[in-house]
Amino acid sequence: MDWWQAFVLGLVQGLTEFLPVSSSGHLLIFKELVGADTEGFLDFTVTVHFATVLATLVVFWKAIWNLLKGFFRFKYNDETDYICKILVSCIPVALVGFLFKDQVEALFSGELWQVGVGLCITAALLIFSDNAGKHFKVPVAKDTRNGISYWQAFVVGIAQAFATVPGVSRSGSTIATGLLTGVKRESMAQFSFLMVLIPIIGEQSLDLLKVATGDAAFGAGVGTLPLILGFVSAFISGLFACKVMIAIVKKAKLSWFALYCFLVAILIFLLG
């Protein structure tokens, strides 16, 4: 992978990670557009995802610090409740990671039409969540502690596990699912971005552990410079996109992103 390819792909990852348009799908699309090699691409994907996780930590550092301070008081307060719900939301994606890791990795070497299908699923879910209230009453959680219940956290976690499929947006599917189960927009935006921290950090830690024990050669086929440039560009663009997405989720309609996903899917089907 050339340095400029890594820079462009990192930029794409950072800009699309927090927008409901599937960062993994866009990485595969742009990998084909810039002609990047397949060898080592999964390691590169993990690296740029970790960069956007760090961007999330920076944007939400105050909220995260308050959560940790409350959690280590070792009593069941609001902070402990919130962290426990984040842990519950991680159960589905953890099961997918342990039981179907090889199958998930195989999806990243599949055909682009699969990304197109995933984008169509994302678009349909976004439109449905935006318009569900017009056709039936969505029960908005009012007295739930921290704005989300344990069962809502678990259902949102199922959506996150499903979003391991390229083309299915993680932020889009979790936010849309949360809204459909009655979580308020302002509560769902922060929860959606924080719930991804544990799975990504855990995955990155396992990969680094394999490298340290000699079981794997991380970044083989990519190179040190492309990995660094991809990481930096994903981190900087992720800072911008994260702040923008928070404002969008609270105010704008998700249907506009659905239209974009449909258009990109159509282009994939026509040109792929």
Coordinates of C-alpha atoms in Angstrom, one line a residue:
M1 CA 0.0 0.0 0.0
D2 CA 1.4 3.4 -1.0
W3 CA 1.5 6.3 1.5
W4 CA -1.0 8.4 -0.4
Q5 CA -3.4 5.4 -0.6
A6 CA -3.2 5.0 3.2
F7 CA -3.7 8.8 3.7
V8 CA -6.9 8.8 1.5
L9 CA -8.3 5.6 3.1
G10 CA -7.6 7.0 6.6
L11 CA -9.4 10.2 5.7
V12 CA -12.4 8.2 4.4
Q13 CA -12.5 6.1 7.6
G14 CA -12.4 9.2 9.8
L15 CA -15.1 11.0 7.9
T16 CA -17.5 8.1 7.6
E17 CA -17.0 6.3 11.0
F18 CA -19.5 8.6 12.8
L19 CA -21.8 9.2 9.9
P20 CA -24.5 6.6 9.3
V21 CA -23.1 5.5 5.9
S22 CA -20.8 2.6 6.8
S23 CA -17.1 3.3 7.2
S24 CA -16.1 -0.3 6.5
G25 CA -18.2 -0.3 3.3
H26 CA -16.5 3.0 2.2
L27 CA -13.1 1.6 2.9
L28 CA -13.7 -1.3 0.6
I29 CA -15.1 1.0 -2.1
F30 CA -12.1 3.4 -1.9
K31 CA -9.7 0.5 -1.7
E32 CA -10.9 -0.5 -5.2
L33 CA -10.9 3.2 -6.4
V34 CA -7.3 3.9 -5.3
G35 CA -6.1 0.4 -6.3
A36 CA -4.7 -0.6 -2.8
D37 CA -3.5 -4.1 -2.3
T38 CA -5.6 -6.6 -0.4
E39 CA -2.6 -8.0 1.5
G40 CA -2.6 -6.5 5.0
F41 CA -5.8 -4.6 4.4
L42 CA -7.6 -6.0 7.5
D43 CA -4.7 -4.9 9.7
F44 CA -4.9 -1.4 8.2
T45 CA -8.7 -1.4 8.8
V46 CA -8.2 -2.3 12.5
T47 CA -5.6 0.5 12.8
V48 CA -7.7 3.3 11.3
H49 CA -10.7 2.1 13.4
F50 CA -8.5 2.4 16.5
A51 CA -7.7 6.0 15.4
T52 CA -11.4 6.9 15.3
V53 CA -11.8 5.3 18.7
L54 CA -9.1 7.7 20.0
A55 CA -11.0 10.5 18.4
T56 CA -14.1 9.5 20.3
L57 CA -12.1 9.4 23.5
V58 CA -10.9 13.0 22.9
V59 CA -14.4 14.3 22.1
F60 CA -16.0 12.6 25.0
W61 CA -13.1 12.7 27.4
K62 CA -15.0 14.7 30.1
A63 CA -18.0 12.3 30.0
I64 CA -15.7 9.2 30.1
W65 CA -13.7 10.6 33.0
N66 CA -16.8 11.3 35.0
L67 CA -18.1 7.8 34.2
L68 CA -14.9 6.2 35.4
K69 CA -14.8 8.4 38.6
G70 CA -18.3 7.4 39.5
F71 CA -17.7 3.7 38.6
F72 CA -14.7 3.4 40.9
R73 CA -16.7 4.7 43.9
F74 CA -17.9 1.0 43.9
K75 CA -21.5 1.7 44.4
Y76 CA -24.5 1.5 42.0
N77 CA -24.8 5.1 40.9
D78 CA -25.7 6.7 37.6
E79 CA -22.1 6.2 36.3
T80 CA -22.1 2.5 37.2
D81 CA -25.5 2.0 35.7
Y82 CA -24.3 3.6 32.4
I83 CA -21.1 1.5 32.2
C84 CA -23.0 -1.7 32.9
K85 CA -25.4 -0.9 30.1
I86 CA -22.5 -0.3 27.7
L87 CA -21.1 -3.7 28.8
V88 CA -24.5 -5.4 28.1
S89 CA -24.5 -3.8 24.6
C90 CA -21.1 -5.4 23.9
I91 CA -22.3 -8.9 24.5
P92 CA -23.8 -9.6 21.0
V93 CA -20.7 -8.2 19.1
A94 CA -18.4 -10.2 21.4
L95 CA -20.2 -13.4 20.6
V96 CA -19.9 -12.6 16.9
G97 CA -16.2 -11.9 17.3
F98 CA -15.5 -15.1 19.1
L99 CA -17.8 -17.5 17.2
F100 CA -17.7 -16.0 13.6
K101 CA -14.4 -14.1 13.4
D102 CA -13.3 -16.0 10.2
Q103 CA -16.6 -15.5 8.5
V104 CA -16.5 -11.7 9.3
E105 CA -13.0 -11.4 8.0
A106 CA -14.0 -13.2 4.8
L107 CA -16.6 -10.5 4.2
F108 CA -13.8 -7.9 3.8
S109 CA -12.4 -9.8 0.9
G110 CA -15.8 -10.3 -0.8
E111 CA -17.4 -8.6 -3.8
L112 CA -18.4 -4.9 -3.8
W113 CA -22.0 -5.9 -4.5
Q114 CA -22.2 -7.2 -1.0
V115 CA -21.3 -3.6 0.2
G116 CA -24.2 -2.4 -2.0
V117 CA -26.6 -4.7 -0.3
G118 CA -25.4 -3.6 3.1
L119 CA -25.9 0.1 2.1
C120 CA -29.4 -0.6 1.0
I121 CA -30.1 -2.3 4.4
T122 CA -28.7 0.8 6.1
A123 CA -30.8 3.2 4.0
A124 CA -34.0 1.2 4.7
L125 CA -33.3 1.2 8.4
L126 CA -32.6 4.9 8.5
I127 CA -35.8 5.8 6.6
F128 CA -37.9 3.5 8.8
S129 CA -36.6 5.0 12.0
D130 CA -37.2 8.5 10.7
N131 CA -40.8 7.8 9.7
A132 CA -41.9 5.2 12.2
G133 CA -43.5 7.8 14.4
K134 CA -45.8 8.8 11.6
H135 CA -47.3 5.3 11.3
F136 CA -47.2 4.0 14.8
K137 CA -46.5 5.3 18.2
V138 CA -42.9 4.7 19.4
P139 CA -42.8 4.5 23.2
V140 CA -40.2 7.1 24.2
A141 CA -38.3 6.1 27.4
K142 CA -39.1 8.8 30.0
D143 CA -38.1 7.5 33.5
T144 CA -35.4 5.1 32.4
R145 CA -32.1 5.7 34.3
N146 CA -29.6 7.5 32.0
G147 CA -32.2 7.5 29.2
I148 CA -31.7 3.9 28.2
S149 CA -32.8 0.6 29.8
Y150 CA -30.8 -2.7 29.9
W151 CA -33.1 -4.4 27.3
Q152 CA -32.7 -1.4 25.0
A153 CA -28.9 -1.5 25.4
F154 CA -28.9 -5.2 24.5
V155 CA -31.1 -4.7 21.4
V156 CA -28.9 -1.8 20.2
G157 CA -26.0 -4.2 20.8
I158 CA -27.6 -6.7 18.5
A159 CA -27.7 -4.0 15.8
Q160 CA -24.0 -3.3 16.4
A161 CA -23.2 -7.0 15.9
F162 CA -25.1 -7.0 12.7
A163 CA -23.1 -4.0 11.5
T164 CA -20.0 -6.1 11.3
V165 CA -21.2 -6.7 7.7
P166 CA -19.5 -4.2 5.3
G167 CA -22.0 -1.7 4.1
V168 CA -24.2 -1.9 7.2
S169 CA -23.5 1.3 9.2
R170 CA -22.6 0.8 12.8
S171 CA -23.6 4.2 14.0
G172 CA -26.6 4.3 11.6
S173 CA -27.9 0.9 12.8
T174 CA -27.4 1.5 16.5
I175 CA -28.9 5.0 16.5
A176 CA -31.8 3.9 14.3
T177 CA -32.5 0.9 16.5
G178 CA -32.2 2.9 19.6
L179 CA -34.8 5.4 18.3
L180 CA -37.1 2.6 17.3
T181 CA -37.0 1.2 20.8
G182 CA -37.8 4.5 22.4
V183 CA -34.5 6.0 23.3
K184 CA -34.4 9.8 22.9
R185 CA -32.1 11.2 20.3
E186 CA -29.8 13.1 22.7
S187 CA -29.3 10.0 24.8
M188 CA -28.7 7.7 21.8
A189 CA -26.1 9.8 20.2
Q190 CA -23.6 9.6 23.0
F191 CA -24.4 6.0 23.9
S192 CA -23.9 4.9 20.3
F193 CA -20.4 6.4 20.1
L194 CA -19.3 5.2 23.5
M195 CA -20.5 1.6 23.1
V196 CA -18.0 0.9 20.3
L197 CA -15.0 1.8 22.4
I198 CA -14.8 -1.6 24.3
P199 CA -15.0 -3.9 21.2
I200 CA -12.5 -1.9 19.1
I201 CA -10.0 -1.5 21.9
G202 CA -10.4 -5.1 22.8
E203 CA -9.8 -6.2 19.2
Q204 CA -6.8 -4.0 18.9
S205 CA -5.4 -5.3 22.1
L206 CA -5.8 -8.9 21.0
D207 CA -4.0 -8.2 17.7
L208 CA -1.1 -6.5 19.6
L209 CA -0.9 -9.4 21.9
K210 CA -0.6 -11.8 19.0
V211 CA 2.2 -9.7 17.6
A212 CA 4.0 -9.6 20.9
T213 CA 3.8 -13.4 21.3
G214 CA 5.0 -13.9 17.7
D215 CA 1.7 -15.5 16.6
A216 CA 1.1 -12.8 13.9
A217 CA 3.0 -10.2 12.0
F218 CA 0.8 -7.0 12.2
G219 CA 0.8 -4.8 9.2
A220 CA 2.5 -7.2 6.8
G221 CA 2.0 -6.0 3.3
V222 CA 1.1 -2.5 4.4
G223 CA 4.3 -1.0 5.8
T224 CA 5.0 1.3 8.7
L225 CA 4.7 4.7 7.0
P226 CA 1.2 3.9 5.4
L227 CA 0.0 2.6 8.8
I228 CA 1.1 5.8 10.5
L229 CA -0.3 8.1 7.8
G230 CA -3.6 6.2 7.8
F231 CA -3.8 6.4 11.6
V232 CA -3.1 10.2 11.7
S233 CA -5.5 11.1 8.9
A234 CA -8.3 8.9 10.4
F235 CA -7.8 10.5 13.8
I236 CA -7.9 14.1 12.6
S237 CA -10.8 13.7 10.3
G238 CA -12.6 11.6 13.0
L239 CA -12.4 14.4 15.4
F240 CA -14.3 16.6 13.0
A241 CA -16.8 14.0 12.0
C242 CA -17.6 13.0 15.5
K243 CA -18.5 16.5 16.6
V244 CA -20.6 17.1 13.4
M245 CA -22.5 13.8 13.9
I246 CA -23.5 14.7 17.4
A247 CA -25.2 17.8 16.2
I248 CA -26.8 16.0 13.2
V249 CA -28.3 13.2 15.3
K250 CA -29.9 15.6 17.7
K251 CA -31.5 17.7 14.9
A252 CA -31.3 16.5 11.4
K253 CA -33.3 13.7 9.6
L254 CA -31.4 10.5 9.0
S255 CA -33.3 10.0 5.7
W256 CA -30.8 12.3 4.0
F257 CA -28.1 9.8 4.7
A258 CA -30.4 7.0 3.5
L259 CA -30.7 8.8 0.2
Y260 CA -26.9 8.9 0.0
C261 CA -26.5 5.2 0.8
F262 CA -29.1 4.3 -1.9
L263 CA -27.2 6.4 -4.5
V264 CA -23.9 4.8 -3.7
A265 CA -25.4 1.3 -3.8
I266 CA -26.9 2.0 -7.2
L267 CA -23.5 3.1 -8.5
I268 CA -22.0 -0.1 -7.2
F269 CA -24.6 -2.2 -8.9
L270 CA -24.3 -0.3 -12.1
L271 CA -20.5 -0.1 -12.3
G272 CA -19.4 -3.1 -10.2

